[in-house]
Coordinates of C-alpha atoms and ligand atoms in Angstrom, one line a residue:
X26 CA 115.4 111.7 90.1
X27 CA 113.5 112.8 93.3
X28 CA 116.6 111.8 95.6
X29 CA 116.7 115.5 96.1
X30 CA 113.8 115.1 98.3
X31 CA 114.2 111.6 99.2
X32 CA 117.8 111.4 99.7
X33 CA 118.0 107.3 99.0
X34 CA 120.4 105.7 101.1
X35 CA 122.7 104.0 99.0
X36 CA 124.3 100.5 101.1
X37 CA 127.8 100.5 100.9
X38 CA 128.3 97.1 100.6
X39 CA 125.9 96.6 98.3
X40 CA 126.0 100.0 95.7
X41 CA 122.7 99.4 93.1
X42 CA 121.9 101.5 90.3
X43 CA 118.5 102.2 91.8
X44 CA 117.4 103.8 93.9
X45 CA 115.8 101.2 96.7
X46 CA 116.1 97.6 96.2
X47 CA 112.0 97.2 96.7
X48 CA 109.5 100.1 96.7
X49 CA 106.2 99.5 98.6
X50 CA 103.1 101.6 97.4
X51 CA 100.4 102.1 100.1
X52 CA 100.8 101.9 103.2
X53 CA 97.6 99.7 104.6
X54 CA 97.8 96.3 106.4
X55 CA 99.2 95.1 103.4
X56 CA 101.7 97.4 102.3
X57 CA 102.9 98.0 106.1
X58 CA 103.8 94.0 106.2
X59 CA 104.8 93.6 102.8
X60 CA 107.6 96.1 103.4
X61 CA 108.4 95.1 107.0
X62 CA 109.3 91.8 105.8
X63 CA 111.4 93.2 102.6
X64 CA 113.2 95.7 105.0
X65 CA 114.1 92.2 107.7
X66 CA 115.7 90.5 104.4
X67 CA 118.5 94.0 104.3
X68 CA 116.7 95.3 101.4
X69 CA 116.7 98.9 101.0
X70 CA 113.1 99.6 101.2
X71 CA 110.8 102.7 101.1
X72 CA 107.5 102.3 101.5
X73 CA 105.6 105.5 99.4
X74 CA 102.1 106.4 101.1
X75 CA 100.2 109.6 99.5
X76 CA 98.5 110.3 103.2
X77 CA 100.1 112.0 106.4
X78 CA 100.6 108.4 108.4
X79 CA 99.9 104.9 107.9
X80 CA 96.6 102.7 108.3
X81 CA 94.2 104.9 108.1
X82 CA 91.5 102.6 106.8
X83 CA 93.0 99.9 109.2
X84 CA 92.6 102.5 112.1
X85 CA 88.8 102.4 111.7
X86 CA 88.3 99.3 111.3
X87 CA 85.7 96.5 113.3
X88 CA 83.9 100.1 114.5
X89 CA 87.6 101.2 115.9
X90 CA 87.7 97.8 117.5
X91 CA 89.7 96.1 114.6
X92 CA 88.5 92.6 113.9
X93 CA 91.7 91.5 112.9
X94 CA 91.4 88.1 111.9
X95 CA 89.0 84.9 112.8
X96 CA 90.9 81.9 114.5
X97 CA 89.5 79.4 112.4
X98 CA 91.1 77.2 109.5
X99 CA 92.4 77.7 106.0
X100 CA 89.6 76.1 103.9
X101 CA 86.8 78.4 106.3
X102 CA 88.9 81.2 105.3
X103 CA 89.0 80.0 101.1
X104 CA 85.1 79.5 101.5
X105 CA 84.7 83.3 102.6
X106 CA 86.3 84.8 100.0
X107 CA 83.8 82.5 97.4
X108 CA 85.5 81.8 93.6
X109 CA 89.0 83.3 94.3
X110 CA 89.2 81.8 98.1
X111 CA 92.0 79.1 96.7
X112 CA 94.5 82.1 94.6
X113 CA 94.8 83.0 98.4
X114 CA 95.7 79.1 100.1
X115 CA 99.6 80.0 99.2
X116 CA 99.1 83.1 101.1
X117 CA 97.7 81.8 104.1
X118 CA 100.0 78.6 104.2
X119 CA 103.0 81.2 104.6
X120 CA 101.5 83.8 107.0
X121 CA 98.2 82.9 108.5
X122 CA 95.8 83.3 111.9
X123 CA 98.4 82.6 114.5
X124 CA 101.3 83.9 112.9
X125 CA 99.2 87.4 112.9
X126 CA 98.6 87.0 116.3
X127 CA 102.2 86.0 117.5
X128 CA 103.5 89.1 115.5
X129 CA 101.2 91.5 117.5
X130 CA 101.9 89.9 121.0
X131 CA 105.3 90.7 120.1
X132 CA 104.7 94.1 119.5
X133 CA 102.6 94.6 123.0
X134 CA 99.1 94.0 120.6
X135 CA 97.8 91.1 122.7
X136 CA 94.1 89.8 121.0
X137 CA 91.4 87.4 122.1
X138 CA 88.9 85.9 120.4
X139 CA 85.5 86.5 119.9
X140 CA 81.6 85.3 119.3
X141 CA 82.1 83.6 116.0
X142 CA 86.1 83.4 116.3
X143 CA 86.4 86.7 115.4
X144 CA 90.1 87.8 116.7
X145 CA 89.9 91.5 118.2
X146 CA 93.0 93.0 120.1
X147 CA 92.5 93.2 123.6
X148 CA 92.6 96.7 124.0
X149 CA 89.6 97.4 121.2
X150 CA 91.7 99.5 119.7
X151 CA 92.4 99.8 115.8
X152 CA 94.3 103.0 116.0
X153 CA 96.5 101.1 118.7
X154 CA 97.2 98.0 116.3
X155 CA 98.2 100.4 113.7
X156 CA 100.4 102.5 115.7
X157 CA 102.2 99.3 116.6
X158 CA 102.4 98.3 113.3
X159 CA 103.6 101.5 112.3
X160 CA 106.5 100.9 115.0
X161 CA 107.4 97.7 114.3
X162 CA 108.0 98.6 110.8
X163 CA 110.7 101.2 111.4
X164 CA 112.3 98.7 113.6
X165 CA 112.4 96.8 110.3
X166 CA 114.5 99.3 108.8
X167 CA 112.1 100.0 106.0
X168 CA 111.8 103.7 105.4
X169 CA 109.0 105.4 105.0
X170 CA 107.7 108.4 102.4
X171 CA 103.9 110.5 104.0
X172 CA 102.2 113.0 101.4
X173 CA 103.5 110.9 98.0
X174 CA 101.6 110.2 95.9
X175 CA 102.4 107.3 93.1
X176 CA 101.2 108.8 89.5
X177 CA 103.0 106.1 87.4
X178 CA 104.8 102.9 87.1
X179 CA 107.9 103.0 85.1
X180 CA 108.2 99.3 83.0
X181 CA 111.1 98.7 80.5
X182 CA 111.3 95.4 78.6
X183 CA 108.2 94.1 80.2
X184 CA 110.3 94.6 83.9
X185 CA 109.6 97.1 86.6
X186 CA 111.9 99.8 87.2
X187 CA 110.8 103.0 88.8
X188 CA 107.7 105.1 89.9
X189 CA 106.8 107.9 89.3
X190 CA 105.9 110.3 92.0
X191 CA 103.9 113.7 93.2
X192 CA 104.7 115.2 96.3
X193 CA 103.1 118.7 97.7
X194 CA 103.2 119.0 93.7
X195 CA 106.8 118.2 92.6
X196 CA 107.1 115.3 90.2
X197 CA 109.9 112.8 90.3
X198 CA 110.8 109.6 89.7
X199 CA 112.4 106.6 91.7
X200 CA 114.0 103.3 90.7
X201 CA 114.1 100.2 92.6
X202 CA 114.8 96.6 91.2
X203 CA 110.9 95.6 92.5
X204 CA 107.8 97.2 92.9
X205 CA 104.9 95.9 95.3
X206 CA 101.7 97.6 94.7
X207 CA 98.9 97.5 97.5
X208 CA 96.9 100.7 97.4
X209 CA 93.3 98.9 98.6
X210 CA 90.0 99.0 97.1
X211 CA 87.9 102.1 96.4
X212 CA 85.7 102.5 99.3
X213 CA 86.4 105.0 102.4
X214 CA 88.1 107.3 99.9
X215 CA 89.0 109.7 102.5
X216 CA 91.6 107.4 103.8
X217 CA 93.4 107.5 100.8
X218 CA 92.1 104.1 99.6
X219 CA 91.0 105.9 96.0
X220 CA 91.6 103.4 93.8
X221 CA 94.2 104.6 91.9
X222 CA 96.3 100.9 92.2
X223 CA 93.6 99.9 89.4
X224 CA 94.9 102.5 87.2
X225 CA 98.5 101.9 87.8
X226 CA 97.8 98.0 87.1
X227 CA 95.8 98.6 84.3
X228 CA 98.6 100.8 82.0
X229 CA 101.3 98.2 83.3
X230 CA 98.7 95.6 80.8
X231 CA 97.1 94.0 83.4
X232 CA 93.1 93.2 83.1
X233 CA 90.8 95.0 86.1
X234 CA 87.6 92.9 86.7
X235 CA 85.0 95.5 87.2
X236 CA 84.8 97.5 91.1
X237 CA 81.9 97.7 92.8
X238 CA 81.0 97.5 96.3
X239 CA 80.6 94.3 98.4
X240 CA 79.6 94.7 102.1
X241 CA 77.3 97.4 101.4
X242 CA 74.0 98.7 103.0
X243 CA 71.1 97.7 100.3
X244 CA 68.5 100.6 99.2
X245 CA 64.8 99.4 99.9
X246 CA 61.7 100.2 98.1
X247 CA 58.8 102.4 100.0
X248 CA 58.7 103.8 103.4
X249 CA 58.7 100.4 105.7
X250 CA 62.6 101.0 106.5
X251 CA 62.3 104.5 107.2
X252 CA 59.8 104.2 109.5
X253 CA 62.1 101.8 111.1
X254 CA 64.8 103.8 111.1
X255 CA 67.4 102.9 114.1
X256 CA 65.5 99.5 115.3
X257 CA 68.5 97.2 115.1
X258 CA 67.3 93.4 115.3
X259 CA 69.2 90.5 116.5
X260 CA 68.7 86.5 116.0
X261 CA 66.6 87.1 112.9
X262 CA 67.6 85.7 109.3
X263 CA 67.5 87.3 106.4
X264 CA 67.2 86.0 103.0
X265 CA 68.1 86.8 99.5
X266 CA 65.2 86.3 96.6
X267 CA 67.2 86.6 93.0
X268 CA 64.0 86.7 90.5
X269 CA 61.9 84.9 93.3
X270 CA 64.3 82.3 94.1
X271 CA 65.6 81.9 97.4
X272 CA 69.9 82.3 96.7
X273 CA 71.2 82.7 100.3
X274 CA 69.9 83.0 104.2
X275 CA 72.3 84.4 106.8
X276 CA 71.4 84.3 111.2
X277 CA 72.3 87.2 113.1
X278 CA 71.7 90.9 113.2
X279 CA 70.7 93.7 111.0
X280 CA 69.4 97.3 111.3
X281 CA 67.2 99.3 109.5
X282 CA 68.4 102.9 108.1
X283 CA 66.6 106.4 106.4
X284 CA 67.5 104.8 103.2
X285 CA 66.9 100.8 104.0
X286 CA 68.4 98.1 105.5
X287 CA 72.5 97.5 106.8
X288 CA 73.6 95.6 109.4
X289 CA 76.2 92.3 109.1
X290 CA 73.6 90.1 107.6
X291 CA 72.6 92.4 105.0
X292 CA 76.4 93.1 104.5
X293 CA 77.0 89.8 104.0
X294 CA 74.5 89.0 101.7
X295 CA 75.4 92.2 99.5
X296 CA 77.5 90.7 97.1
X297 CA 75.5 89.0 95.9
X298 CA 72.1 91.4 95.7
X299 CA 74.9 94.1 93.8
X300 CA 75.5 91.4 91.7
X301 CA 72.2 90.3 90.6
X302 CA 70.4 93.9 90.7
X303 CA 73.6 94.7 87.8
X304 CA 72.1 91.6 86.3
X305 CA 68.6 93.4 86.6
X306 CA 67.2 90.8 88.2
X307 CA 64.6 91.4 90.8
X308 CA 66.1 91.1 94.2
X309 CA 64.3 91.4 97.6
X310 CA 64.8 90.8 101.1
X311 CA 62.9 88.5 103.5
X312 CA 63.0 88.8 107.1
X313 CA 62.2 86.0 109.4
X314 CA 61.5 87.4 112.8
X315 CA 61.2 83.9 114.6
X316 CA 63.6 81.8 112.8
X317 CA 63.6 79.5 116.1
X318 CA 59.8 78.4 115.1
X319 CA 59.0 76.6 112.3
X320 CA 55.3 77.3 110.5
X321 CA 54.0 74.9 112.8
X322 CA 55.5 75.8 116.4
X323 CA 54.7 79.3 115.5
X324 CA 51.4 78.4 115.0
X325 CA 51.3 76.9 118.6
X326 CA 52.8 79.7 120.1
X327 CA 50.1 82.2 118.9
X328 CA 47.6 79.6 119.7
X329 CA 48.9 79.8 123.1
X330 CA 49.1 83.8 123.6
X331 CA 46.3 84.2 121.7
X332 CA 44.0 82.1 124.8
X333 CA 46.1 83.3 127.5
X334 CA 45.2 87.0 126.3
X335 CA 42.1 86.9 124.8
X336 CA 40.7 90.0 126.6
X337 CA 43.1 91.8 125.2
X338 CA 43.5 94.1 122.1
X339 CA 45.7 92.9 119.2
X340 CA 47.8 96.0 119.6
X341 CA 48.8 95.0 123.1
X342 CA 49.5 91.3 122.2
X343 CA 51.8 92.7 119.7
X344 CA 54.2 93.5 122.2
X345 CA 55.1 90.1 123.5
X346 CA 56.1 88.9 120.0
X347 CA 57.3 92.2 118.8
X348 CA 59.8 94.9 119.4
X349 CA 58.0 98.6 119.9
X350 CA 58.6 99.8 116.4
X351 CA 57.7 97.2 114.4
X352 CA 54.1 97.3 116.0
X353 CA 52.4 99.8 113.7
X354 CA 54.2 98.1 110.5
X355 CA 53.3 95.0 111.6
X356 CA 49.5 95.8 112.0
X357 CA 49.4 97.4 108.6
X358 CA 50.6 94.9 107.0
X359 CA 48.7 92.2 108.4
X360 CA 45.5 94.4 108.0
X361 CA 44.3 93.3 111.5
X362 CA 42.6 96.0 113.1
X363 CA 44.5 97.5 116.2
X364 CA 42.0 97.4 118.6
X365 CA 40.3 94.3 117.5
X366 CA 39.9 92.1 120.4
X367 CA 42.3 88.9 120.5
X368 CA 39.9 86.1 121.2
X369 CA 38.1 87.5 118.1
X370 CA 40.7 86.9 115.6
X371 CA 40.1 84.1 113.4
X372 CA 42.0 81.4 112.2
X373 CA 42.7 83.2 108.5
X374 CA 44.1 86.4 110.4
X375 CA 46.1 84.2 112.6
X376 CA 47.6 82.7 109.7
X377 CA 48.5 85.9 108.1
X378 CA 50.3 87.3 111.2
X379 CA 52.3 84.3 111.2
X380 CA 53.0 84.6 107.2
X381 CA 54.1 88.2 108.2
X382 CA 56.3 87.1 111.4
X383 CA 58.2 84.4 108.8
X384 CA 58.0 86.5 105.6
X385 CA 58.6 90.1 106.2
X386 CA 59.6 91.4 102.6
X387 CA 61.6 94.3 101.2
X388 CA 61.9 94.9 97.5
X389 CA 66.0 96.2 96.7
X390 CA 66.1 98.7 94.4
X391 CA 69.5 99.8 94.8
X392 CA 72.7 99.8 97.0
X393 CA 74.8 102.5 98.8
X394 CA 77.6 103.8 96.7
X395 CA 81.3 102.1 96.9
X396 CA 82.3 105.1 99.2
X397 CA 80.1 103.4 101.7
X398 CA 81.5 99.9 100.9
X399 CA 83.6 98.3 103.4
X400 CA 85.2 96.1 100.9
X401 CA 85.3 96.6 97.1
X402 CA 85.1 93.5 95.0
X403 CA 86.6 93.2 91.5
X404 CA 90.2 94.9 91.0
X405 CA 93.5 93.2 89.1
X406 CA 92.8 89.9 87.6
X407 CA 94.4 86.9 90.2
X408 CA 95.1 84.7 87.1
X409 CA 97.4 87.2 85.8
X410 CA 99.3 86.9 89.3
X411 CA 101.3 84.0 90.7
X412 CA 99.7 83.0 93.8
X413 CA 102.6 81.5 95.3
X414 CA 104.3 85.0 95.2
X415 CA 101.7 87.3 94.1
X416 CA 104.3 88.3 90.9
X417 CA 102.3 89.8 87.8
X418 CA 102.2 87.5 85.2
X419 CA 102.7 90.4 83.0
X420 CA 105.2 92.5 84.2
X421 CA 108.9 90.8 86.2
X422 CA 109.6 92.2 89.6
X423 CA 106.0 93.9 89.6
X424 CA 104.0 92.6 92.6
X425 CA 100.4 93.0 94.8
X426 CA 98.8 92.6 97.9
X427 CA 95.7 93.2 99.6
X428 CA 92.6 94.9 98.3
X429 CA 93.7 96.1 95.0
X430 CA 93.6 92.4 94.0
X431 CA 90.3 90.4 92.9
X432 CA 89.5 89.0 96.4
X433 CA 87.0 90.2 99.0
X434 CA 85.2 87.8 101.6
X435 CA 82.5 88.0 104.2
X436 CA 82.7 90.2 107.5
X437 CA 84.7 88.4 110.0
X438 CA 88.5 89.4 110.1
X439 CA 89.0 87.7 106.6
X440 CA 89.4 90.8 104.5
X441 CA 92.4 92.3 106.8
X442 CA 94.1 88.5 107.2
X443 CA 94.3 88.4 103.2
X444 CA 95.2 92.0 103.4
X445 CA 98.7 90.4 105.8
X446 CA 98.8 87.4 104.3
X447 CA 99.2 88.6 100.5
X448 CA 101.7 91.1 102.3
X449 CA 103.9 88.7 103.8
X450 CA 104.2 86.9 100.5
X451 CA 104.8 89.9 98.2
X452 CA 107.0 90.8 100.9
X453 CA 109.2 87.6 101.3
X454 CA 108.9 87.0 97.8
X455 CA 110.6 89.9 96.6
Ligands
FAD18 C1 84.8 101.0 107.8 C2 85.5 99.8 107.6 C3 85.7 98.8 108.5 C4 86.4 97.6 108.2 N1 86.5 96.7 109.2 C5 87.2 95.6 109.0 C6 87.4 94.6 110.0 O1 87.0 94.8 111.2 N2 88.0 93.4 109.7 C7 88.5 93.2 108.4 O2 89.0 92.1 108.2 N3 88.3 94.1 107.4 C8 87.7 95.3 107.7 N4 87.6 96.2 106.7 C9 88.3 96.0 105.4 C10 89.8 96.3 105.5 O3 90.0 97.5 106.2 C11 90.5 96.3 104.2 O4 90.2 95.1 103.5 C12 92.0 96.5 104.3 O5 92.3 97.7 104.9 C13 92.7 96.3 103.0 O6 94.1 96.6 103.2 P1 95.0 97.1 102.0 O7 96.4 97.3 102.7 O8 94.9 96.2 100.9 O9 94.4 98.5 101.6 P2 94.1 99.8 102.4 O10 94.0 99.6 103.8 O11 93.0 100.5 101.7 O12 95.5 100.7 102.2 C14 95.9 101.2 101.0 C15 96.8 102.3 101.2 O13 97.4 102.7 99.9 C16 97.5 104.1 99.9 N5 97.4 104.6 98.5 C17 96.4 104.5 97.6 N6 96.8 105.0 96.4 C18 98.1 105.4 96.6 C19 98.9 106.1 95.7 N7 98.6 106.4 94.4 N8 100.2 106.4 96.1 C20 100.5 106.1 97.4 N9 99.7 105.5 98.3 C21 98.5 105.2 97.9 C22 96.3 104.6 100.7 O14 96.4 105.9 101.2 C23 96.2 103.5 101.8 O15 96.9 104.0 102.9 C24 87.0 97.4 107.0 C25 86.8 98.4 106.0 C26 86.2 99.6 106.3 C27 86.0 100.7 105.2

């Protein structure tokens, strides 16, 4: 028993055999609700986190601003997460957008929302939202256990009955009557998010659908990207070519990096190049750089500057269509001479400049690895867990929440709304 250094405290009204009535492993956005809500039922609840405080992935979240959520409705949200969006609609019928919001008001985190609904608090601060989370759940009564790590789950008779434990290197074990299990994904391990929940899930029987990063920055081919390095662009789309078909377009912004290209649209549309470059398919990136202008308007436009400028040398044209950096690229790879004079440019060199301006193409070769991820996709199987209470199928009284499970959506605030929502359930559930 490790009561010798967690000295369990056993309710007097209510003696149990074990330990805690519910034990919480992981103490991220879902592990800090699902035990809040267990502790407000007058369970006895510990909450078991192998770091030195809670949240740390939550409290660099949004770029430390914490997009929290996005005030939009249920079947948006099932759409962003893709196949497994509807294993989550029990989840977000119980605890959903405002019911986030109300909770966080009423622990002094007021929010506001955002271009593209995106719910942020209003102070922009993620380290604040977890420090009041972090409060609000030892006003719950849940108690807490920093520096433990979980090594095992103890299962008798296919039922949950313990953990197993390592803390500053002592072993131990601890029993409880349920177990909720939401250690995250694999990406960011240095905020303790390592993974180790697949593990755990895996030796209680449950199948693991392979991790691998989703919201990822995408490896390019050649030296275009580097060259670019820091130029962040905004109101372009991108595109995704799977084997030279065109599989998804996204709007907005993207930047380019020393190794390729990141940004929310490329994020967004990682999933699916990860996916189809493990197919070993051949996957490439086009960027339209005047998505506002069809072929034809384009056309017109450069028509236009070309006679209202036709004294003066491509190069210097370049920069009314063009931000700084992308001059050079763009004049290589339209083969126009810099200096060539603009009412000299023919009609076939116009054309190409316009093919380049629409179809500005990067070959993927690769992706950044999960450490770099903000999500992981894959983890623990949802149809071998209830989705009205996120119970394993497998194993009674074991349950899970967040990450660890086989969801993961778009950028947004969807990923840390599932993270609450699955939470809330595990939490009322047990
Ligand atoms: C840089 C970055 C920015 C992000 N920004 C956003 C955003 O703005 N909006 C959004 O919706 N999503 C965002 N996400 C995603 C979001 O943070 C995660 O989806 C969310 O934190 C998942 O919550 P979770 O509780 O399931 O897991 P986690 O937050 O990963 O928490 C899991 C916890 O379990 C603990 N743990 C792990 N193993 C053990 C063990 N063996 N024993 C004990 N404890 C253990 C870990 O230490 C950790 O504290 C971002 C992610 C990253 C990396």
């Amino acid at each position: 028993m490790l009561s010798s250094f967690f000295s369990p405290k056993l309710c007097p009204m209510n003696k149990q055999k074990t330990d805690y009535d519910i034990i919480v492993i992981g103490g991220g956005p879902a592990g800090i609700m699902a035990a809040g809500q267990a502790a407000l039922s007058d369970k006895r609840v510990l909450l078991v986190e192998k770091m030195e405080r809670l949240g740390r992935k939550l409290r660099i979240t949004g770029k430390g601003r914490c997009n929290l959520t996005n005030d939009t409705t249920i079947d948006e949200f099932m759409r962003h997460f893709g196949k497994n969006g509807r294993f989550l609609k029990p989840a977000f019928y119980n605890f959903f957008v405002s019911d986030l919001r109300k909770l966080l008001d009423q622990n002094g985190i007021a929010t506001m929302v955002e271009r593209g609904s995106r719910v942020f608090p209003v102070c922009e601060s993620a380290p604040r939202v977890a420090d009041a989370l972090s409060n609000w759940l030892k006003k719950t009564g849940a108690e807490t256990s920093f520096n433990t790590r979980v090594t095992g789950l103890l299962i008798e008779d296919s039922a949950i009955r313990g953990i197993t434990v390592n803390r500053h290197g002592k072993t131990g074990q601890l029993t409880a009557q349920s177990v909720i299990l939401c250690t995250g994904g694999k990406s960011y391990p240095r905020t303790g998010s390592t993974g180790d929940g697949y593990t755990l899930a895996k030796e209680a029987g449950h199948s693991i659908k392979p991790v691998r990063p989703a919201l990822i920055p995408l490896v390019t081919d050649g030296d275009t990207a580097v060259r670019l390095q820091g130029l962040s662009l905004r109101n372009v789309t991108a595109s995704l070519w799977v084997d030279n078909k065109k599989q998804a377009e996204e709007l907005g912004e993207m930047l380019f990096t020393h190794f390729g290209l990141s940004g929310p649209l490329i994020l967004t549309l990682s999933g699916q190049a990860v996916d189809a470059l493990e197919n070993k398919s051949a996957v490439q990136i086009v960027i339209d750089l005047k998505p506002g202008l069809d072929h034809q308007k384009l056309d017109a436009r450069l028509l236009r500057d070309f006679s209202e400028h036709a004294k003066q040398q491509y190069h210097t044209l370049l920069h009314s269509l063009l931000p700084g950096k992308l001059i050079p690229v763009c004049i290589a790879e339209t083969g126009i001479p810099k200096d060539k004079i603009v009412g000299q440019i023919n009609a076939k060199e116009r054309q190409c400049l316009r093919n380049w301006l629409k179809d500005f193409r990067f070959t993927v070769t690769g992706y950044r690895p999960i450490e770099e991820a903000i999500i992981s996709a894959g983890g623990i199987d949802t149809k071998e867990v209830q989705s009205k209470t996120m119970e394993s199928r497998i194993v009674k009284n074991l349950y899970f929440a967040g990450e660890v499970l086989d969801i993961d959506a778009d950028t947004g605030g969807y990923n840390l709304q599932a993270a609450f929502s699955t939470g809330f359930l595990a939490g009322v559930s047990v």
